[in-house]
mmCIF file of C-alpha atoms and ligand atoms in Angstrom:
data_model
loop_
_atom_site.group_PDB
_atom_site.id
_atom_site.type_symbol
_atom_site.label_atom_id
_atom_site.label_comp_id
_atom_site.label_asym_id
_atom_site.label_seq_id
_atom_site.Cartn_x
_atom_site.Cartn_y
_atom_site.Cartn_z
ATOM 1 C CA UNK A 272 33.339 -9.960 -23.080
ATOM 2 C CA UNK A 273 34.286 -7.742 -20.192
ATOM 3 C CA UNK A 274 34.932 -10.352 -17.480
ATOM 4 C CA UNK A 275 35.375 -7.976 -14.494
ATOM 5 C CA UNK A 276 32.131 -6.221 -15.404
ATOM 6 C CA UNK A 277 30.346 -9.562 -15.781
ATOM 7 C CA UNK A 278 31.587 -10.686 -12.369
ATOM 8 C CA UNK A 279 30.558 -7.359 -10.848
ATOM 9 C CA UNK A 280 27.114 -7.816 -12.398
ATOM 10 C CA UNK A 281 26.728 -11.309 -10.980
ATOM 11 C CA UNK A 282 27.843 -10.115 -7.542
ATOM 12 C CA UNK A 283 25.303 -7.277 -7.690
ATOM 13 C CA UNK A 284 22.524 -9.700 -8.641
ATOM 14 C CA UNK A 285 23.473 -12.141 -5.887
ATOM 15 C CA UNK A 286 23.659 -9.328 -3.333
ATOM 16 C CA UNK A 287 20.236 -8.052 -4.383
ATOM 17 C CA UNK A 288 18.800 -11.556 -4.004
ATOM 18 C CA UNK A 289 20.527 -11.942 -0.666
ATOM 19 C CA UNK A 290 19.228 -8.612 0.603
ATOM 20 C CA UNK A 291 15.688 -9.282 -0.582
ATOM 21 C CA UNK A 292 13.495 -9.123 2.519
ATOM 22 C CA UNK A 293 11.872 -12.360 3.568
ATOM 23 C CA UNK A 294 8.703 -13.129 5.479
ATOM 24 C CA UNK A 295 9.662 -13.242 9.155
ATOM 25 C CA UNK A 296 8.913 -15.667 11.947
ATOM 26 C CA UNK A 297 7.664 -13.656 14.925
ATOM 27 C CA UNK A 298 8.311 -14.937 18.436
ATOM 28 C CA UNK A 299 6.875 -14.056 21.823
ATOM 29 C CA UNK A 300 8.097 -10.802 23.395
ATOM 30 C CA UNK A 301 8.374 -12.188 26.959
ATOM 31 C CA UNK A 302 8.741 -15.559 28.710
ATOM 32 C CA UNK A 303 4.934 -15.783 28.991
ATOM 33 C CA UNK A 304 4.064 -18.606 26.565
ATOM 34 C CA UNK A 305 0.393 -19.019 27.526
ATOM 35 C CA UNK A 306 -0.681 -17.472 24.196
ATOM 36 C CA UNK A 307 0.179 -20.874 22.681
ATOM 37 C CA UNK A 308 -1.571 -22.961 25.348
ATOM 38 C CA UNK A 309 -4.273 -21.827 27.745
ATOM 39 C CA UNK A 310 -4.382 -18.224 26.461
ATOM 40 C CA UNK A 311 -7.141 -16.119 27.992
ATOM 41 C CA UNK A 312 -6.536 -15.001 31.540
ATOM 42 C CA UNK A 313 -3.058 -16.527 31.594
ATOM 43 C CA UNK A 314 -1.803 -14.356 28.755
ATOM 44 C CA UNK A 315 -3.868 -11.170 28.500
ATOM 45 C CA UNK A 316 -4.047 -8.508 31.230
ATOM 46 C CA UNK A 317 -7.597 -7.693 32.328
ATOM 47 C CA UNK A 318 -9.151 -4.267 32.796
ATOM 48 C CA UNK A 319 -11.350 -3.291 35.728
ATOM 49 C CA UNK A 320 -14.858 -2.937 34.363
ATOM 50 C CA UNK A 321 -18.164 -1.840 35.794
ATOM 51 C CA UNK A 322 -21.085 -2.379 33.416
ATOM 52 C CA UNK A 323 -24.806 -2.535 34.181
ATOM 53 C CA UNK A 324 -23.971 -2.494 37.891
ATOM 54 C CA UNK A 325 -21.626 -5.493 37.711
ATOM 55 C CA UNK A 326 -17.890 -5.334 38.391
ATOM 56 C CA UNK A 327 -15.638 -7.625 36.376
ATOM 57 C CA UNK A 328 -12.029 -8.097 35.227
ATOM 58 C CA UNK A 329 -12.349 -9.294 31.608
ATOM 59 C CA UNK A 330 -9.101 -10.460 29.991
ATOM 60 C CA UNK A 331 -10.765 -9.966 26.602
ATOM 61 C CA UNK A 332 -10.179 -6.221 27.075
ATOM 62 C CA UNK A 333 -6.436 -6.986 26.788
ATOM 63 C CA UNK A 334 -6.856 -8.411 23.277
ATOM 64 C CA UNK A 335 -6.781 -6.442 20.001
ATOM 65 C CA UNK A 336 -9.888 -4.841 18.542
ATOM 66 C CA UNK A 337 -13.170 -3.238 19.606
ATOM 67 C CA UNK A 338 -12.989 -4.739 23.103
ATOM 68 C CA UNK A 339 -13.502 -1.796 25.488
ATOM 69 C CA UNK A 340 -16.374 0.440 26.605
ATOM 70 C CA UNK A 341 -19.303 -2.017 26.509
ATOM 71 C CA UNK A 342 -22.814 -0.849 25.606
ATOM 72 C CA UNK A 343 -26.089 -2.322 24.378
ATOM 73 C CA UNK A 344 -27.490 -0.744 21.207
ATOM 74 C CA UNK A 345 -30.994 -1.520 22.521
ATOM 75 C CA UNK A 346 -32.207 -2.957 25.846
ATOM 76 C CA UNK A 347 -31.778 -6.730 25.676
ATOM 77 C CA UNK A 348 -29.586 -6.611 22.565
ATOM 78 C CA UNK A 349 -26.152 -8.275 22.654
ATOM 79 C CA UNK A 350 -23.351 -6.224 24.198
ATOM 80 C CA UNK A 351 -21.111 -4.307 21.801
ATOM 81 C CA UNK A 352 -17.906 -2.341 22.416
ATOM 82 C CA UNK A 353 -17.185 1.161 21.179
ATOM 83 C CA UNK A 354 -13.524 1.599 22.092
ATOM 84 C CA UNK A 355 -10.626 0.227 20.109
ATOM 85 C CA UNK A 356 -7.556 -1.358 21.732
ATOM 86 C CA UNK A 357 -4.825 -1.225 19.117
ATOM 87 C CA UNK A 358 -2.547 -3.944 20.507
ATOM 88 C CA UNK A 359 -2.406 -6.746 23.063
ATOM 89 C CA UNK A 360 -1.662 -6.481 26.792
ATOM 90 C CA UNK A 361 0.713 -9.254 27.872
ATOM 91 C CA UNK A 362 0.669 -10.306 31.528
ATOM 92 C CA UNK A 363 3.949 -10.539 33.458
ATOM 93 C CA UNK A 364 4.945 -13.923 34.881
ATOM 94 C CA UNK A 365 7.773 -12.795 37.176
ATOM 95 C CA UNK A 366 7.450 -10.449 40.163
ATOM 96 C CA UNK A 367 9.762 -9.658 43.068
ATOM 97 C CA UNK A 368 8.708 -9.850 46.747
ATOM 98 C CA UNK A 369 7.071 -6.421 46.562
ATOM 99 C CA UNK A 370 5.141 -7.303 43.406
ATOM 100 C CA UNK A 371 7.251 -5.347 40.937
ATOM 101 C CA UNK A 372 7.200 -7.057 37.517
ATOM 102 C CA UNK A 373 10.574 -8.370 36.312
ATOM 103 C CA UNK A 374 9.904 -9.772 32.832
ATOM 104 C CA UNK A 375 12.489 -9.007 30.152
ATOM 105 C CA UNK A 376 11.114 -7.661 26.853
ATOM 106 C CA UNK A 377 12.661 -8.957 23.636
ATOM 107 C CA UNK A 378 11.993 -8.043 19.969
ATOM 108 C CA UNK A 379 9.438 -10.294 18.265
ATOM 109 C CA UNK A 380 11.784 -10.458 15.251
ATOM 110 C CA UNK A 381 15.213 -9.101 14.319
ATOM 111 C CA UNK A 382 15.135 -5.450 13.369
ATOM 112 C CA UNK A 383 16.392 -1.974 14.069
ATOM 113 C CA UNK A 384 15.391 0.276 16.957
ATOM 114 C CA UNK A 385 13.867 3.400 15.400
ATOM 115 C CA UNK A 386 12.370 5.032 18.484
ATOM 116 C CA UNK A 387 13.074 4.775 22.214
ATOM 117 C CA UNK A 388 11.170 7.067 24.576
ATOM 118 C CA UNK A 389 12.434 6.930 28.173
ATOM 119 C CA UNK A 390 10.301 9.737 29.607
ATOM 120 C CA UNK A 391 6.955 8.251 30.727
ATOM 121 C CA UNK A 392 5.117 11.587 30.721
ATOM 122 C CA UNK A 393 5.808 12.113 27.016
ATOM 123 C CA UNK A 394 3.136 9.614 25.950
ATOM 124 C CA UNK A 395 0.141 7.579 27.106
ATOM 125 C CA UNK A 396 2.372 4.638 26.196
ATOM 126 C CA UNK A 397 4.759 5.596 29.015
ATOM 127 C CA UNK A 398 8.283 4.436 28.183
ATOM 128 C CA UNK A 399 8.196 2.789 24.785
ATOM 129 C CA UNK A 400 10.344 1.347 22.028
ATOM 130 C CA UNK A 401 9.612 0.933 18.314
ATOM 131 C CA UNK A 402 11.496 -1.562 16.139
ATOM 132 C CA UNK A 403 11.467 -1.608 12.316
ATOM 133 C CA UNK A 404 11.338 -4.934 10.473
ATOM 134 C CA UNK A 405 12.013 -5.308 6.783
ATOM 135 C CA UNK A 406 9.571 -7.656 5.023
ATOM 136 C CA UNK A 407 8.628 -8.140 1.351
ATOM 137 C CA UNK A 408 5.672 -5.740 1.790
ATOM 138 C CA UNK A 409 7.903 -2.913 3.080
ATOM 139 C CA UNK A 410 8.837 -1.925 6.621
ATOM 140 C CA UNK A 411 6.526 -2.878 9.458
ATOM 141 C CA UNK A 412 6.918 -1.803 13.068
ATOM 142 C CA UNK A 413 6.583 -3.486 16.444
ATOM 143 C CA UNK A 414 5.918 -1.268 19.460
ATOM 144 C CA UNK A 415 6.543 -2.150 23.135
ATOM 145 C CA UNK A 416 4.891 0.129 25.697
ATOM 146 C CA UNK A 417 4.497 0.784 29.449
ATOM 147 C CA UNK A 418 8.103 -0.307 30.069
ATOM 148 C CA UNK A 419 9.770 0.024 33.483
ATOM 149 C CA UNK A 420 13.072 0.710 31.755
ATOM 150 C CA UNK A 421 14.495 0.950 28.247
ATOM 151 C CA UNK A 422 17.775 -0.787 27.433
ATOM 152 C CA UNK A 423 18.324 -0.110 23.732
ATOM 153 C CA UNK A 424 19.143 2.886 21.588
ATOM 154 C CA UNK A 425 17.865 4.314 18.330
ATOM 155 C CA UNK A 426 19.870 2.949 15.410
ATOM 156 C CA UNK A 427 20.768 -0.266 17.205
ATOM 157 C CA UNK A 428 20.235 -3.560 15.386
ATOM 158 C CA UNK A 429 18.571 -6.050 17.688
ATOM 159 C CA UNK A 430 18.041 -9.802 17.545
ATOM 160 C CA UNK A 431 15.436 -11.936 19.266
ATOM 161 C CA UNK A 432 17.595 -12.516 22.339
ATOM 162 C CA UNK A 433 18.371 -8.856 22.914
ATOM 163 C CA UNK A 434 16.678 -7.413 26.009
ATOM 164 C CA UNK A 435 15.257 -4.066 24.906
ATOM 165 C CA UNK A 436 13.599 -3.208 28.229
ATOM 166 C CA UNK A 437 11.697 -4.418 31.285
ATOM 167 C CA UNK A 438 7.945 -4.869 31.604
ATOM 168 C CA UNK A 439 6.350 -2.172 33.752
ATOM 169 C CA UNK A 440 3.387 0.112 34.255
ATOM 170 C CA UNK A 441 4.532 3.500 32.957
ATOM 171 C CA UNK A 442 1.891 5.502 31.107
ATOM 172 C CA UNK A 443 -1.670 6.543 31.769
ATOM 173 C CA UNK A 444 -4.112 4.664 34.012
ATOM 174 C CA UNK A 445 -1.836 1.838 35.133
ATOM 175 C CA UNK A 446 -0.677 0.486 38.481
ATOM 176 C CA UNK A 447 1.606 -2.300 39.699
ATOM 177 C CA UNK A 448 -1.177 -4.899 39.751
ATOM 178 C CA UNK A 449 -2.103 -4.235 36.134
ATOM 179 C CA UNK A 450 1.502 -3.943 34.899
ATOM 180 C CA UNK A 451 1.745 -5.397 31.387
ATOM 181 C CA UNK A 452 3.479 -5.127 28.048
ATOM 182 C CA UNK A 453 1.346 -3.347 25.447
ATOM 183 C CA UNK A 454 2.482 -4.770 22.090
ATOM 184 C CA UNK A 455 1.511 -3.383 18.681
ATOM 185 C CA UNK A 456 2.404 -4.428 15.138
ATOM 186 C CA UNK A 457 1.709 -1.697 12.639
ATOM 187 C CA UNK A 458 2.198 0.061 9.328
ATOM 188 C CA UNK A 459 3.285 3.690 9.302
ATOM 189 C CA UNK A 460 0.528 5.880 7.873
ATOM 190 C CA UNK A 461 2.662 8.750 6.547
ATOM 191 C CA UNK A 462 6.430 9.272 6.689
ATOM 192 C CA UNK A 463 5.797 13.050 6.712
ATOM 193 C CA UNK A 464 3.583 12.942 9.794
ATOM 194 C CA UNK A 465 5.813 15.421 11.624
ATOM 195 C CA UNK A 466 4.919 18.114 9.090
ATOM 196 C CA UNK A 467 1.285 17.113 8.903
ATOM 197 C CA UNK A 468 0.574 17.096 12.618
ATOM 198 C CA UNK A 469 0.469 20.500 14.265
ATOM 199 C CA UNK A 470 -0.091 19.376 17.871
ATOM 200 C CA UNK A 471 2.689 18.683 20.334
ATOM 201 C CA UNK A 472 4.628 15.635 19.173
ATOM 202 C CA UNK A 473 7.692 14.293 20.929
ATOM 203 C CA UNK A 474 7.770 11.073 18.919
ATOM 204 C CA UNK A 475 8.073 12.130 15.301
ATOM 205 C CA UNK A 476 6.722 9.526 12.900
ATOM 206 C CA UNK A 477 6.513 7.009 15.742
ATOM 207 C CA UNK A 478 3.662 8.793 17.459
ATOM 208 C CA UNK A 479 0.892 6.210 17.986
ATOM 209 C CA UNK A 480 -1.410 8.380 15.833
ATOM 210 C CA UNK A 481 0.788 7.577 12.846
ATOM 211 C CA UNK A 482 0.772 3.792 13.267
ATOM 212 C CA UNK A 483 -2.107 1.633 11.995
ATOM 213 C CA UNK A 484 -2.016 -1.588 13.995
ATOM 214 C CA UNK A 485 -3.159 -5.092 13.188
ATOM 215 C CA UNK A 486 -3.658 -8.003 15.583
ATOM 216 C CA UNK A 487 -0.351 -9.084 17.202
ATOM 217 C CA UNK A 488 -1.957 -12.233 18.640
ATOM 218 C CA UNK A 489 -2.857 -13.377 15.092
ATOM 219 C CA UNK A 490 0.730 -12.800 13.985
ATOM 220 C CA UNK A 491 2.331 -14.566 16.948
ATOM 221 C CA UNK A 492 -0.064 -17.527 16.820
ATOM 222 C CA UNK A 493 0.488 -17.953 13.076
ATOM 223 C CA UNK A 494 4.231 -18.324 13.747
ATOM 224 C CA UNK A 495 3.835 -20.737 16.620
ATOM 225 C CA UNK A 496 5.320 -23.711 14.773
ATOM 226 C CA UNK A 497 8.173 -21.718 13.309
ATOM 227 C CA UNK A 498 6.226 -20.748 10.183
ATOM 228 C CA UNK A 499 6.949 -17.379 8.597
ATOM 229 C CA UNK A 500 4.141 -14.807 8.466
ATOM 230 C CA UNK A 501 3.031 -13.144 5.230
ATOM 231 C CA UNK A 502 1.730 -9.609 5.782
ATOM 232 C CA UNK A 503 0.035 -9.437 2.366
ATOM 233 C CA UNK A 504 -1.769 -12.779 2.839
ATOM 234 C CA UNK A 505 -2.966 -11.601 6.224
ATOM 235 C CA UNK A 506 -4.220 -8.272 4.883
ATOM 236 C CA UNK A 507 -6.057 -10.107 2.088
ATOM 237 C CA UNK A 508 -8.073 -11.999 4.735
ATOM 238 C CA UNK A 509 -9.174 -8.915 6.707
ATOM 239 C CA UNK A 510 -12.771 -7.771 6.475
ATOM 240 C CA UNK A 511 -13.507 -4.446 4.802
ATOM 241 C CA UNK A 512 -15.871 -2.290 6.864
ATOM 242 C CA UNK A 513 -15.938 0.980 4.945
ATOM 243 C CA UNK A 514 -14.455 2.457 1.817
ATOM 244 C CA UNK A 515 -13.498 6.060 1.192
ATOM 245 C CA UNK A 516 -13.099 7.786 -2.183
ATOM 246 C CA UNK A 517 -10.127 10.151 -2.254
ATOM 247 C CA UNK A 518 -8.434 12.326 -4.877
ATOM 248 C CA UNK A 519 -5.635 10.539 -6.716
ATOM 249 C CA UNK A 520 -2.460 12.211 -5.581
ATOM 250 C CA UNK A 521 0.950 11.639 -7.059
ATOM 251 C CA UNK A 522 3.278 9.565 -4.868
ATOM 252 C CA UNK A 523 0.855 8.718 -2.069
ATOM 253 C CA UNK A 524 3.263 8.030 0.769
ATOM 254 C CA UNK A 525 1.832 4.734 2.028
ATOM 255 C CA UNK A 526 1.627 3.346 -1.530
ATOM 256 C CA UNK A 527 5.222 4.311 -2.206
ATOM 257 C CA UNK A 528 6.295 2.379 0.908
ATOM 258 C CA UNK A 529 3.732 -0.446 0.602
ATOM 259 C CA UNK A 530 2.971 -1.113 -3.089
ATOM 260 C CA UNK A 531 1.210 -4.351 -2.100
ATOM 261 C CA UNK A 532 -1.769 -2.252 -0.951
ATOM 262 C CA UNK A 533 -2.449 -1.108 -4.541
ATOM 263 C CA UNK A 534 -5.158 -3.237 -6.178
ATOM 264 C CA UNK A 535 -4.958 -1.847 -9.701
ATOM 265 C CA UNK A 536 -2.588 -2.697 -12.516
ATOM 266 C CA UNK A 537 0.927 -1.500 -11.803
ATOM 267 C CA UNK A 538 1.664 -1.107 -15.461
ATOM 268 C CA UNK A 539 -1.113 1.379 -16.172
ATOM 269 C CA UNK A 540 0.230 4.328 -18.128
ATOM 270 C CA UNK A 541 -2.325 6.847 -16.949
ATOM 271 C CA UNK A 542 -3.068 7.887 -13.436
ATOM 272 C CA UNK A 543 -6.567 6.939 -12.251
ATOM 273 C CA UNK A 544 -8.993 9.807 -11.722
ATOM 274 C CA UNK A 545 -9.344 8.939 -8.027
ATOM 275 C CA UNK A 546 -8.619 6.206 -5.493
ATOM 276 C CA UNK A 547 -10.679 4.207 -3.027
ATOM 277 C CA UNK A 548 -9.185 3.215 0.328
ATOM 278 C CA UNK A 549 -10.737 0.140 1.974
ATOM 279 C CA UNK A 550 -10.548 0.140 5.776
ATOM 280 C CA UNK A 551 -11.314 -2.436 8.451
ATOM 281 C CA UNK A 552 -13.614 -1.280 11.270
ATOM 282 C CA UNK A 553 -10.485 -0.478 13.296
ATOM 283 C CA UNK A 554 -9.089 1.738 10.520
ATOM 284 C CA UNK A 555 -6.448 -0.564 9.050
ATOM 285 C CA UNK A 556 -6.059 0.227 5.320
ATOM 286 C CA UNK A 557 -6.282 -3.129 3.544
ATOM 287 C CA UNK A 558 -6.522 -2.120 -0.102
ATOM 288 C CA UNK A 559 -6.237 0.958 -2.335
ATOM 289 C CA UNK A 560 -8.176 0.747 -5.609
ATOM 290 C CA UNK A 561 -8.078 2.904 -8.746
ATOM 291 C CA UNK A 562 -11.420 4.550 -9.626
ATOM 292 C CA UNK A 563 -12.800 6.778 -12.335
ATOM 293 C CA UNK A 564 -15.079 9.154 -10.421
ATOM 294 C CA UNK A 565 -14.117 12.793 -9.860
ATOM 295 C CA UNK A 566 -13.241 13.405 -6.209
ATOM 296 C CA UNK A 567 -12.133 16.639 -4.591
ATOM 297 C CA UNK A 568 -12.701 15.781 -0.925
ATOM 298 C CA UNK A 569 -12.705 12.345 0.747
ATOM 299 C CA UNK A 570 -16.129 10.771 1.239
ATOM 300 C CA UNK A 571 -17.523 7.373 2.262
ATOM 301 C CA UNK A 572 -18.764 5.271 -0.670
ATOM 302 C CA UNK A 573 -19.718 2.102 1.187
ATOM 303 C CA UNK A 574 -20.082 0.931 4.753
ATOM 304 C CA UNK A 575 -21.051 -2.400 6.251
ATOM 305 C CA UNK A 576 -24.376 -2.437 8.086
ATOM 306 C CA UNK A 577 -24.280 -2.656 11.887
ATOM 307 C CA UNK A 578 -26.927 -2.840 14.646
ATOM 308 C CA UNK A 579 -25.785 0.553 15.967
ATOM 309 C CA UNK A 580 -24.614 3.897 14.570
ATOM 310 C CA UNK A 581 -21.281 3.747 12.783
ATOM 311 C CA UNK A 582 -19.472 5.985 15.313
ATOM 312 C CA UNK A 583 -19.541 3.042 17.728
ATOM 313 C CA UNK A 584 -17.901 0.583 15.337
ATOM 314 C CA UNK A 585 -15.367 2.692 13.421
ATOM 315 C CA UNK A 586 -13.325 4.366 16.180
ATOM 316 C CA UNK A 587 -15.583 7.398 15.590
ATOM 317 C CA UNK A 588 -14.342 7.887 12.021
ATOM 318 C CA UNK A 589 -17.676 7.243 10.263
ATOM 319 C CA UNK A 590 -21.096 8.343 11.503
ATOM 320 C CA UNK A 591 -24.829 7.712 10.888
ATOM 321 C CA UNK A 592 -26.337 4.451 9.624
ATOM 322 C CA UNK A 593 -24.524 2.496 6.909
ATOM 323 C CA UNK A 594 -26.902 3.826 4.233
ATOM 324 C CA UNK A 595 -26.110 7.432 5.172
ATOM 325 C CA UNK A 596 -22.542 6.914 6.311
ATOM 326 C CA UNK A 597 -20.252 9.944 6.188
ATOM 327 C CA UNK A 598 -16.835 10.703 7.646
ATOM 328 C CA UNK A 599 -16.774 12.386 11.041
ATOM 329 C CA UNK A 600 -14.345 15.292 11.503
ATOM 330 C CA UNK A 601 -11.831 12.907 13.033
ATOM 331 C CA UNK A 602 -12.452 10.464 10.168
ATOM 332 C CA UNK A 603 -11.768 13.176 7.601
ATOM 333 C CA UNK A 604 -8.634 14.074 9.444
ATOM 334 C CA UNK A 605 -7.570 10.414 9.565
ATOM 335 C CA UNK A 606 -8.033 9.947 5.820
ATOM 336 C CA UNK A 607 -6.287 13.259 5.122
ATOM 337 C CA UNK A 608 -3.276 11.931 7.001
ATOM 338 C CA UNK A 609 -2.898 9.297 4.255
ATOM 339 C CA UNK A 610 -3.051 11.952 1.541
ATOM 340 C CA UNK A 611 -0.660 14.508 2.966
ATOM 341 C CA UNK A 612 2.384 14.977 0.745
ATOM 342 C CA UNK A 613 3.570 18.329 1.996
ATOM 343 C CA UNK A 614 4.053 19.488 -1.566
ATOM 344 C CA UNK A 615 1.819 22.377 -2.681
ATOM 345 C CA UNK A 616 -0.486 21.372 -5.525
ATOM 346 C CA UNK A 617 -0.069 17.670 -4.892
ATOM 347 C CA UNK A 618 -3.256 17.372 -2.928
ATOM 348 C CA UNK A 619 -6.438 19.367 -2.984
ATOM 349 C CA UNK A 620 -6.997 18.340 0.627
ATOM 350 C CA UNK A 621 -5.759 21.083 2.894
ATOM 351 C CA UNK A 622 -3.291 20.421 5.674
ATOM 352 C CA UNK A 623 -4.944 19.449 8.919
ATOM 353 C CA UNK A 624 -8.423 19.570 7.424
ATOM 354 C CA UNK A 625 -10.644 20.367 9.229
HETATM 355 ZN ZN1 ZN B 39 -2.805 -2.025 25.771
#
């Protein structure tokens, strides 16, 4: 027996086990702890709203989901909301004498800074930081926006106690009164977004258009008692709103990075004819299924029924009634973003279609 080789093998195995990513416990990004107690107005920043002649400041508009732009599908029908807010807006709890917010921003879990944008005019997010976290399902990202200042650098490893910036009101449509931290937790849609996207992009893969967010308040609340959070368990509980058939491409980027999304057998020898991507109403991909139908262009195969046209409930990615649901141009573009491989012949879906 080759003892040195045996020892080397054991060390390798132990190292692999040691390095295996674990579910993380996520903690609050500021000293505001009201998410765990009173919540509501004490935690979430309101928006100024005028609807049906009435002015209000609803804190609900600072939560995640379809919470903005109220409308009634019919007179007298319950109010619905057509605009998606992809994160949560956390209220400051410290201000100086002139009302400037002072709250320190800390990572919600240990990770590595992968993007730090210090020029407010470069994004609607204003100054923002993105941190990568390694979990069993792959790498997920937390994003901290509207900062007054950034105090971390790309490539830096950060722990929970590291101050990565100060809460502020940089970005579009904000003022001192409504200063808040906009927090997102997201998957990256495509690691080749820079090639896919032909518009101006100062943020590479960490452009908000390339991050599909889920509810940070759910994540933080689930960890309240020090419990770790399982991304795959959480995704399994999300509600499918629509499903899109797409061509089966080799090495679909998001599946390569997040194999947990695949709902077929991983040991299949043959590639399925096509795939089906299940999305929540907000556009979070929660499952990718093998299918046998022939598909050359993405199309909607199912869509949950709603009391209004689908544009209003799907971030304008699906239109018409559920029975006649089809992708809008922006929906087709969104789905194409998942399929882009950059390699000629790998996808029949053209770059930047339409
Ligand atoms: Zn926000």
